[in-house]
Tab-separated table of C-alpha atoms in Angstrom:
chain	number	residue	atom	x	y	z
A	271	MET	CA	0.076	-0.044	-0.021
A	272	ALA	CA	2.650	2.569	0.877
A	273	GLN	CA	4.624	1.743	-2.452
A	274	SER	CA	1.329	2.513	-4.201
A	275	PRO	CA	1.611	5.739	-5.904
A	276	SER	CA	-2.260	6.426	-5.566
A	277	CYS	CA	-1.429	6.152	-1.342
A	278	ARG	CA	-0.537	9.641	0.044
A	279	LYS	CA	-0.745	8.708	3.707
A	280	LEU	CA	-0.989	5.016	5.314
A	281	TYR	CA	-2.104	4.661	8.620
A	282	ALA	CA	-2.070	0.675	10.691
A	283	ALA	CA	-3.981	-0.121	12.964
A	284	PRO	CA	-2.830	-1.314	15.620
A	285	GLY	CA	0.637	-2.013	13.449
A	286	ASN	CA	3.626	-3.475	14.710
A	287	PRO	CA	6.945	-2.750	14.576
A	288	GLY	CA	7.396	-4.091	11.163
A	289	ILE	CA	4.786	-2.092	9.212
A	290	GLU	CA	5.780	1.310	11.391
A	291	LEU	CA	8.556	1.978	8.785
A	292	ALA	CA	5.619	2.186	5.525
A	293	ALA	CA	2.907	3.890	7.963
A	294	GLU	CA	2.110	5.439	11.018
A	295	CYS	CA	0.848	3.173	13.466
A	296	VAL	CA	-2.185	3.987	15.749
A	297	PRO	CA	-2.735	2.312	18.825
A	298	ILE	CA	-6.087	0.854	17.864
A	299	ALA	CA	-6.873	-2.621	17.910
A	300	ALA	CA	-8.419	-4.573	14.752
A	301	ASP	CA	-11.611	-5.562	17.038
A	302	ASP	CA	-12.319	-2.025	18.770
A	303	LEU	CA	-14.956	-0.949	16.046
A	304	ASP	CA	-15.700	2.255	17.900
A	305	GLY	CA	-12.306	3.191	17.817
A	306	LEU	CA	-11.680	2.819	14.098
A	307	ILE	CA	-14.991	4.553	13.490
A	308	GLY	CA	-13.664	7.486	15.190
A	309	PHE	CA	-10.327	7.356	13.886
A	310	VAL	CA	-11.972	7.525	10.362
A	311	ARG	CA	-14.220	10.332	11.202
A	312	ALA	CA	-11.478	12.502	12.809
A	313	HIS	CA	-9.056	12.116	10.098
A	314	ALA	CA	-11.125	12.431	7.272
A	315	ILE	CA	-9.930	9.033	5.729
A	316	ASP	CA	-10.703	8.292	1.837
A	317	PHE	CA	-10.371	4.413	1.985
A	318	VAL	CA	-10.217	1.320	4.389
A	319	VAL	CA	-8.779	-1.544	3.983
A	320	VAL	CA	-9.620	-4.217	6.425
A	321	GLY	CA	-6.976	-6.839	7.113
A	322	PRO	CA	-8.444	-9.178	9.715
A	323	GLU	CA	-11.074	-11.679	9.284
A	324	ALA	CA	-12.649	-11.140	13.141
A	325	PRO	CA	-13.451	-7.258	12.324
A	326	LEU	CA	-14.969	-8.463	8.858
A	327	VAL	CA	-17.310	-10.892	10.283
A	328	ALA	CA	-17.820	-8.426	13.213
A	329	GLY	CA	-19.712	-5.766	10.884
A	330	LEU	CA	-16.642	-3.432	10.471
A	331	ALA	CA	-17.036	-3.085	6.456
A	332	ASP	CA	-20.832	-2.267	7.197
A	333	ARG	CA	-20.458	0.344	9.726
A	334	LEU	CA	-17.617	1.905	7.715
A	335	ARG	CA	-20.473	1.951	4.577
A	336	ALA	CA	-22.865	3.333	6.663
A	337	ILE	CA	-20.843	6.543	6.775
A	338	ASP	CA	-19.691	6.327	2.981
A	339	ILE	CA	-16.375	5.360	3.598
A	340	PRO	CA	-15.118	2.927	0.723
A	341	VAL	CA	-13.918	-0.137	2.106
A	342	PHE	CA	-11.841	-3.157	0.891
A	343	GLY	CA	-13.618	-6.097	2.644
A	344	PRO	CA	-16.834	-7.963	2.779
A	345	SER	CA	-20.078	-7.184	5.166
A	346	ALA	CA	-20.666	-9.373	7.849
A	347	ALA	CA	-22.924	-11.187	6.102
A	348	ALA	CA	-20.918	-11.977	3.083
A	349	ALA	CA	-17.700	-12.413	5.653
A	350	GLN	CA	-19.640	-15.622	6.835
A	351	LEU	CA	-17.906	-17.403	3.830
A	352	GLU	CA	-15.013	-17.675	6.740
A	353	GLY	CA	-16.467	-16.990	9.652
A	354	SER	CA	-19.097	-20.269	8.898
A	355	LYS	CA	-17.363	-23.056	7.667
A	356	GLY	CA	-21.305	-24.515	7.406
A	357	PHE	CA	-22.626	-21.336	6.231
A	358	THR	CA	-20.138	-22.005	2.982
A	359	LYS	CA	-20.715	-25.885	2.542
A	360	ASP	CA	-24.916	-24.873	2.397
A	361	LEU	CA	-23.811	-22.259	-0.098
A	362	CYS	CA	-21.310	-24.684	-2.363
A	363	ALA	CA	-24.622	-27.365	-2.018
A	364	ARG	CA	-27.069	-24.710	-3.194
A	365	ALA	CA	-24.649	-23.490	-6.278
A	366	GLY	CA	-23.394	-26.627	-7.308
A	367	ILE	CA	-19.945	-25.667	-6.187
A	368	PRO	CA	-17.494	-28.820	-6.022
A	369	THR	CA	-16.153	-29.446	-2.366
A	370	ALA	CA	-16.062	-32.378	0.396
A	371	ALA	CA	-19.422	-34.070	1.453
A	372	TYR	CA	-20.065	-32.855	4.856
A	373	VAL	CA	-22.572	-32.781	7.704
A	374	ARG	CA	-23.422	-29.918	10.172
A	375	CYS	CA	-23.804	-30.738	13.789
A	376	THR	CA	-25.164	-28.656	16.564
A	377	SER	CA	-24.433	-31.369	19.589
A	378	ALA	CA	-21.591	-33.925	20.154
A	379	GLU	CA	-23.990	-36.660	20.150
A	380	ASP	CA	-25.585	-35.345	16.662
A	381	ALA	CA	-21.553	-35.565	15.914
A	382	ARG	CA	-20.561	-39.250	16.769
A	383	ALA	CA	-23.685	-40.323	15.347
A	384	ALA	CA	-23.112	-38.655	11.556
A	385	LEU	CA	-19.565	-39.844	12.237
A	386	GLU	CA	-20.423	-43.313	11.140
A	387	GLY	CA	-21.595	-42.022	7.635
A	388	PHE	CA	-17.796	-41.191	6.975
A	389	ALA	CA	-14.358	-43.392	5.971
A	390	ILE	CA	-11.215	-42.523	7.743
A	391	PRO	CA	-9.615	-40.671	7.678
A	392	VAL	CA	-12.298	-37.381	8.345
A	393	VAL	CA	-11.853	-34.428	8.754
A	394	ILE	CA	-13.408	-32.614	11.609
A	395	LYS	CA	-13.985	-28.722	11.841
A	396	ALA	CA	-14.949	-26.076	14.429
A	397	ASP	CA	-17.994	-23.901	12.538
A	398	GLY	CA	-16.737	-20.551	13.500
A	399	LEU	CA	-13.251	-18.428	13.629
A	400	ALA	CA	-10.517	-20.510	15.074
A	401	ALA	CA	-7.582	-18.819	13.924
A	402	GLY	CA	-6.561	-21.259	11.671
A	403	LYS	CA	-6.209	-24.138	14.201
A	404	GLY	CA	-10.044	-25.677	13.984
A	405	VAL	CA	-9.216	-28.265	11.937
A	406	ILE	CA	-8.703	-31.697	12.841
A	407	ILE	CA	-7.997	-34.510	10.328
A	408	ALA	CA	-8.674	-37.619	12.446
A	409	GLU	CA	-6.809	-40.698	11.350
A	410	THR	CA	-8.842	-42.816	13.563
A	411	ARG	CA	-12.799	-42.943	14.386
A	412	ALA	CA	-11.130	-42.435	18.171
A	413	GLU	CA	-9.445	-39.673	16.935
A	414	ALA	CA	-12.790	-38.191	15.751
A	415	LYS	CA	-14.550	-39.051	18.530
A	416	ALA	CA	-11.694	-37.073	20.647
A	417	ALA	CA	-11.740	-33.875	18.399
A	418	ILE	CA	-16.027	-34.312	18.267
A	419	ALA	CA	-15.911	-33.896	22.091
A	420	ASP	CA	-12.711	-31.197	22.459
A	421	MET	CA	-14.302	-28.934	20.248
A	422	PHE	CA	-18.064	-28.954	22.158
A	423	ALA	CA	-16.032	-28.473	25.317
A	424	GLY	CA	-15.048	-25.602	24.141
A	425	ALA	CA	-11.553	-26.183	23.300
A	426	PHE	CA	-11.847	-23.605	20.247
A	427	GLY	CA	-14.201	-21.399	22.267
A	428	GLY	CA	-17.086	-19.966	20.713
A	429	ALA	CA	-16.085	-21.656	17.470
A	430	GLY	CA	-16.880	-25.233	18.159
A	431	ALA	CA	-20.453	-24.892	19.208
A	432	GLU	CA	-21.362	-26.000	15.896
A	433	VAL	CA	-18.995	-28.721	13.740
A	434	VAL	CA	-19.074	-29.452	10.447
A	435	ILE	CA	-17.735	-33.235	9.589
A	436	GLU	CA	-16.327	-33.576	6.218
A	437	GLU	CA	-15.084	-35.889	3.973
A	438	PHE	CA	-11.403	-36.518	3.586
A	439	MET	CA	-10.127	-35.497	-0.333
A	440	THR	CA	-7.013	-36.594	-1.751
A	441	GLY	CA	-4.411	-34.719	-3.900
A	442	GLU	CA	-2.570	-31.916	-3.311
A	443	GLU	CA	-3.630	-28.392	-2.177
A	444	ALA	CA	-3.197	-25.302	-3.472
A	445	SER	CA	-4.423	-21.621	-2.478
A	446	PHE	CA	-5.979	-19.169	-5.402
A	447	PHE	CA	-6.924	-15.985	-4.892
A	448	ALA	CA	-9.655	-13.379	-6.481
A	449	LEU	CA	-10.837	-9.792	-6.270
A	450	SER	CA	-14.324	-9.017	-6.404
A	451	ASP	CA	-16.484	-5.680	-6.526
A	452	GLY	CA	-19.489	-7.457	-5.805
A	453	ALA	CA	-20.643	-8.322	-9.460
A	454	ASN	CA	-17.027	-8.368	-11.616
A	455	VAL	CA	-14.441	-10.869	-10.394
A	456	ILE	CA	-10.370	-10.732	-11.611
A	457	ALA	CA	-7.827	-13.649	-10.742
A	458	PHE	CA	-5.150	-12.754	-8.030
A	459	GLY	CA	-2.551	-15.482	-8.375
A	460	SER	CA	-1.939	-18.478	-6.630
A	461	ALA	CA	0.182	-20.082	-3.756
A	462	GLN	CA	0.883	-23.063	-1.457
A	463	ASP	CA	1.336	-23.166	1.917
A	464	HIS	CA	2.724	-25.880	4.344
A	465	LYS	CA	0.280	-26.246	7.743
A	466	ARG	CA	1.771	-28.616	9.319
A	467	VAL	CA	4.085	-27.476	12.032
A	468	GLY	CA	6.816	-29.933	11.487
A	469	ASP	CA	9.021	-31.183	8.368
A	470	GLY	CA	7.600	-33.541	6.040
A	471	ASP	CA	4.120	-32.215	6.770
A	472	THR	CA	4.307	-33.696	10.427
A	473	GLY	CA	2.347	-32.354	13.666
A	474	PRO	CA	-0.717	-30.130	14.103
A	475	ASN	CA	-1.992	-27.659	11.916
A	476	THR	CA	-0.822	-23.970	12.252
A	477	GLY	CA	-2.166	-20.725	10.475
A	478	GLY	CA	0.590	-22.043	8.036
A	479	MET	CA	4.547	-22.305	8.347
A	480	GLY	CA	5.469	-20.648	4.854
A	481	ALA	CA	4.205	-20.491	1.220
A	482	TYR	CA	5.539	-19.851	-2.313
A	483	SER	CA	4.074	-18.312	-5.408
A	484	PRO	CA	3.078	-18.969	-7.855
A	485	ALA	CA	1.933	-22.412	-7.632
A	486	PRO	CA	3.021	-24.283	-10.749
A	487	VAL	CA	0.572	-27.383	-10.080
A	488	LEU	CA	-2.512	-24.862	-10.482
A	489	THR	CA	-1.945	-24.826	-14.319
A	490	ALA	CA	-3.676	-21.970	-16.605
A	491	ASP	CA	-6.303	-24.444	-17.472
A	492	LEU	CA	-6.938	-25.224	-13.521
A	493	GLU	CA	-7.000	-21.713	-12.638
A	494	ALA	CA	-9.883	-21.422	-15.428
A	495	GLN	CA	-11.980	-24.270	-14.028
A	496	VAL	CA	-11.289	-22.784	-10.469
A	497	MET	CA	-12.960	-19.363	-11.495
A	498	ASP	CA	-15.930	-20.619	-13.712
A	499	ARG	CA	-16.907	-23.329	-11.265
A	500	ILE	CA	-15.827	-22.037	-8.003
A	501	VAL	CA	-15.186	-18.199	-7.758
A	502	ARG	CA	-17.545	-16.904	-10.429
A	503	PRO	CA	-20.764	-18.989	-8.527
A	504	THR	CA	-19.858	-17.929	-5.342
A	505	VAL	CA	-20.023	-13.922	-6.364
A	506	ALA	CA	-22.586	-14.837	-8.480
A	507	THR	CA	-24.748	-16.669	-5.838
A	508	LEU	CA	-23.765	-14.010	-2.795
A	509	ALA	CA	-24.992	-11.206	-5.213
A	510	ALA	CA	-28.784	-12.877	-5.768
A	511	GLU	CA	-29.019	-13.308	-2.264
A	512	GLY	CA	-28.479	-10.143	-1.035
A	513	THR	CA	-25.422	-10.444	0.213
A	514	PRO	CA	-22.633	-8.863	-2.702
A	515	TYR	CA	-19.224	-9.782	-1.805
A	516	VAL	CA	-16.575	-7.032	-2.036
A	517	GLY	CA	-13.255	-8.018	-1.186
A	518	VAL	CA	-10.370	-10.564	-2.055
A	519	LEU	CA	-11.596	-14.288	-2.179
A	520	PHE	CA	-8.707	-17.040	-0.716
A	521	ALA	CA	-9.634	-19.950	-2.074
A	522	GLY	CA	-8.108	-23.257	-0.234
A	523	LEU	CA	-8.474	-25.931	-3.010
A	524	MET	CA	-8.017	-29.754	-3.175
A	525	LEU	CA	-6.256	-30.810	-6.828
A	526	THR	CA	-8.422	-33.976	-6.698
A	527	ALA	CA	-9.053	-36.429	-9.986
A	528	GLU	CA	-12.232	-35.180	-10.598
A	529	GLY	CA	-10.725	-31.790	-10.717
A	530	PRO	CA	-10.390	-28.944	-8.300
A	531	LYS	CA	-12.575	-28.914	-5.290
A	532	LEU	CA	-13.013	-26.250	-2.304
A	533	ILE	CA	-11.924	-26.701	0.997
A	534	GLU	CA	-12.732	-23.351	2.514
A	535	TYR	CA	-12.892	-19.891	1.619
A	536	ASN	CA	-10.773	-16.694	3.755
A	537	CYS	CA	-11.867	-13.173	3.258
A	538	ARG	CA	-8.687	-12.071	3.754
A	539	PHE	CA	-5.174	-12.060	1.790
A	540	GLY	CA	-4.022	-15.004	4.635
A	541	ASP	CA	-0.744	-14.984	5.721
A	542	PRO	CA	1.598	-16.437	4.725
A	543	GLU	CA	0.195	-16.265	1.315
A	544	CYS	CA	-0.043	-12.588	1.313
A	545	GLN	CA	3.630	-12.008	1.813
A	546	VAL	CA	4.770	-14.064	-1.494
A	547	LEU	CA	2.083	-12.525	-3.504
A	548	MET	CA	3.521	-8.787	-2.426
A	549	MET	CA	6.619	-9.589	-3.931
A	550	ARG	CA	5.417	-10.458	-7.064
A	551	PHE	CA	2.511	-7.812	-7.450
A	552	ASN	CA	3.974	-5.120	-9.865
A	553	GLY	CA	0.946	-1.949	-9.921
A	554	ASP	CA	-0.854	0.515	-7.885
A	555	PHE	CA	-1.884	-1.972	-5.314
A	556	ALA	CA	-3.915	0.533	-3.286
A	557	ALA	CA	-5.686	1.838	-6.876
A	558	LEU	CA	-6.690	-1.830	-7.709
A	559	LEU	CA	-8.509	-2.599	-4.182
A	560	HIS	CA	-9.916	1.147	-4.338
A	561	ALA	CA	-11.606	0.082	-7.447
A	562	ALA	CA	-12.764	-3.241	-5.844
A	563	ALA	CA	-14.423	-1.189	-3.101
A	564	THR	CA	-16.264	1.277	-5.265
A	565	GLY	CA	-17.431	-1.229	-8.107
A	566	ALA	CA	-15.424	-0.364	-10.529
A	567	LEU	CA	-13.116	-3.602	-11.071
A	568	ALA	CA	-14.041	-3.692	-14.924
A	569	ASP	CA	-12.509	-1.048	-15.692
A	570	ALA	CA	-9.371	-1.713	-13.875
A	571	ALA	CA	-5.830	-2.989	-15.378
A	572	PRO	CA	-5.356	-6.665	-14.727
A	573	PRO	CA	-3.148	-7.550	-11.918
A	574	ALA	CA	0.578	-7.779	-13.123
A	575	PHE	CA	3.124	-10.197	-11.317
A	576	SER	CA	6.621	-10.445	-11.712
A	577	HIS	CA	7.588	-13.830	-13.474
A	578	ASP	CA	9.608	-14.810	-10.118
A	579	TYR	CA	9.005	-17.141	-7.569
A	580	ALA	CA	8.795	-15.691	-4.264
A	581	LEU	CA	8.869	-18.097	-0.818
A	582	THR	CA	8.345	-16.979	2.759
A	583	VAL	CA	9.600	-19.358	5.841
A	584	VAL	CA	7.605	-18.330	8.860
A	585	MET	CA	9.905	-17.630	11.868
A	586	ALA	CA	7.661	-19.074	14.850
A	587	ALA	CA	7.879	-18.835	18.974
A	588	ASN	CA	8.911	-21.980	20.608
A	589	GLY	CA	5.706	-23.450	21.891
A	590	TYR	CA	3.722	-22.962	18.574
A	591	PRO	CA	0.928	-23.903	17.567
A	592	GLY	CA	0.412	-24.695	21.568
A	593	THR	CA	1.691	-21.765	24.155
A	594	PRO	CA	4.136	-19.556	22.409
A	595	GLU	CA	6.694	-18.682	24.272
A	596	LYS	CA	6.497	-14.755	24.102
A	597	GLY	CA	9.169	-11.858	24.811
A	598	GLY	CA	11.972	-13.339	23.010
A	599	VAL	CA	14.551	-10.953	21.839
A	600	ILE	CA	14.950	-10.978	17.944
A	601	ARG	CA	18.232	-9.449	16.330
A	602	ARG	CA	19.953	-8.642	12.806
A	603	ILE	CA	16.704	-8.469	11.010
A	604	ALA	CA	18.787	-5.652	8.849
A	605	ASP	CA	21.088	-8.143	8.585
A	606	ALA	CA	18.654	-10.745	7.414
A	607	GLU	CA	17.148	-8.445	4.704
A	608	ALA	CA	20.504	-8.242	2.941
A	609	GLY	CA	19.589	-8.533	-1.083
A	610	GLY	CA	16.404	-7.390	-1.318
A	611	VAL	CA	15.016	-10.381	1.525
A	612	ARG	CA	12.152	-8.764	2.908
A	613	VAL	CA	11.231	-9.924	6.336
A	614	PHE	CA	7.352	-9.234	7.521
A	615	HIS	CA	6.685	-8.883	10.878
A	616	ALA	CA	3.425	-10.805	12.456
A	617	GLY	CA	3.627	-11.218	16.238
A	618	THR	CA	6.120	-9.130	17.164
A	619	ALA	CA	6.447	-5.896	19.385
A	620	ARG	CA	8.779	-3.408	21.274
A	621	SER	CA	10.323	-3.583	24.606
A	622	GLU	CA	13.065	-1.906	26.130
A	623	GLY	CA	14.418	-0.844	22.534
A	624	ALA	CA	14.364	-3.837	21.511
A	625	ILE	CA	12.179	-6.383	19.197
A	626	VAL	CA	10.525	-9.158	20.987
A	627	ALA	CA	8.221	-11.503	20.040
A	628	ALA	CA	4.459	-11.336	20.952
A	629	GLY	CA	2.923	-14.240	19.199
A	630	GLY	CA	2.810	-17.214	17.793
A	631	ARG	CA	4.164	-16.976	14.070
A	632	VAL	CA	6.552	-13.903	14.783
A	633	LEU	CA	8.158	-13.011	11.381
A	634	ASN	CA	8.147	-14.091	7.818
A	635	VAL	CA	11.369	-14.124	6.178
A	636	THR	CA	10.728	-13.554	2.097
A	637	ALA	CA	13.099	-14.171	-0.863
A	638	THR	CA	12.230	-13.942	-4.537
A	639	GLY	CA	14.357	-16.118	-7.223
A	640	LYS	CA	14.007	-17.345	-10.536
A	641	SER	CA	12.740	-20.758	-9.614
A	642	VAL	CA	11.383	-22.006	-6.154
A	643	THR	CA	14.743	-23.744	-5.243
A	644	GLU	CA	16.509	-20.314	-5.556
A	645	ALA	CA	14.218	-18.194	-3.661
A	646	GLN	CA	14.049	-21.288	-1.082
A	647	ALA	CA	18.007	-21.005	-0.863
A	648	ARG	CA	18.048	-17.414	-0.555
A	649	ALA	CA	15.074	-17.500	2.162
A	650	TYR	CA	16.974	-19.970	4.562
A	651	ALA	CA	20.632	-17.892	3.972
A	652	ALA	CA	18.639	-14.867	5.344
A	653	VAL	CA	17.043	-17.289	8.166
A	654	ASP	CA	20.342	-18.565	9.628
A	655	ARG	CA	21.386	-14.411	9.341
A	656	LEU	CA	18.549	-14.050	12.011
A	657	ASP	CA	19.270	-13.762	15.709
A	658	PHE	CA	16.266	-15.803	17.478
A	659	PRO	CA	17.049	-18.006	20.160
A	660	SER	CA	13.448	-18.511	21.096
A	661	GLY	CA	12.210	-19.021	17.474
A	662	PHE	CA	11.770	-22.225	15.072
A	663	CYS	CA	11.014	-22.353	11.672
A	664	ARG	CA	10.249	-25.570	8.808
A	665	ARG	CA	13.827	-26.504	6.995
A	666	ASP	CA	11.376	-27.664	4.098
A	667	ILE	CA	9.489	-25.026	2.634
A	668	GLY	CA	8.764	-25.355	-1.036
A	669	TRP	CA	9.777	-28.683	-1.034
A	670	ARG	CA	7.355	-30.407	-3.451
A	671	GLU	CA	8.103	-27.932	-6.023
A	672	VAL	CA	11.883	-27.904	-5.614
A	673	ALA	CA	11.699	-31.954	-5.632
A	674	ARG	CA	9.669	-31.087	-9.404
A	675	GLU	CA	12.413	-28.692	-10.483
A	676	ALA	CA	15.017	-31.355	-9.492
A	677	GLU	CA	13.188	-33.907	-11.892
C-alpha cells in the first residue's frame, strides 16, 4: 500500500514494529470497531482496507459503508464465507460448487452419529473462527470422537459450538486468490502453503509455516476451472441472495482426480500467502483495491505479477501452535534483509528498545528467485542470518516444487 503512487498517507491499526517503517501506527485494536470508526471520522480517511477476518465478521465494513467510506472487505453477512464453515458448505450445495461431502452438527451426540457415515481418515472442523487451528484430520475413529468432544467442550471457544464433519479429500492443496467488487471478479494469483508445524508435513495444523507463489501445480487450465466452477458461482450466488461480496476471495483448493474442489474460503489475503503475493505484485495496489471497493473493477487494469517466484519461511516462537514463548529478543533483522530479502513482522512488539516475540508466528522471511529452489535457498540463508534463539522454523518450505524442479 505504501508503495502505491495513489496512496499519499497510510495508517495502520494497531500496527507493529515492521509496518511502522511504511505507515503511521495508531494504537487501536483491530476489534475496537468504535475506536476505528472514530479515527476514520477524525482524520477524514478516504479509504479503508480491512486485513483480518474477525473485524469483518463483526461488521466493520458495514459500519464504514454506512458513513460512506469506501472499504475493501466484505459485509458481515458475506464474511460468513470464513466466519462459518457450515455457511460456505451450504452455499456450495446451493450453487453446485465442487467440495467435500459434509454434515453440520450442533451437538456432540449428533456429531458422533454422523461420523458413522464417513470413511477414515475424516476431517472435523470447528464451524467458527479459530485462527486457522480449528481443523483436525482424524486418522482413527477414536481420534475423530476425541476431536468432537474437545470442540464441543470449548477447545476452540465459541468457534466449536457447531462442528462440520467432512469427507477427507485426496490430492495436492493449492491456494487461489480473486478480487471481487460485488459483481465483477478477477484472478489475483496462486500460492501453496504448509499447514503442519513440522518438516515433512508432520505434527498439528497451524495457521501456516511458509508458502511460495506462484503454484505451478495450479496450471492455467486449472485456474480457469477454479474461476468458472468455484469463484464466479460463489460471487454470483451471494449477489443474487442480496449479500454481494466485496474484497478478496482466498480459495483453499484440493486438486483431486475429479478436478479442483473447494476446501474452504478465507475473506482476507492470508498469512503467509499475502507476503509472497506482495513480493511479486507490480502496480498500484491501493488503486486496484479501491476499484474493487467502489464497483469499478471492470475498468481496472488486470493485476500484473513478476515472473519470479517468491518463498516465505515463518519463524515461530517455541511452543507454537500450543503455548508460544513470548518475549524472546530478535536481533539482526537488517542483516537478514540483505540482498532484497524482506522480513515481514507478524507477532512482534517493542520492549525496552528491542524487538521481541509477541505471538505464535513471529516473522515471515521472504525471498525471490528465478525458481522455487533459488528462492528457497535465499530465504533460508536469510533465516540463518537472524538471531532469534527462542524461535524455530520448518526447513523444507517449498519441498514439493523443489523436488519437481530437480527432476
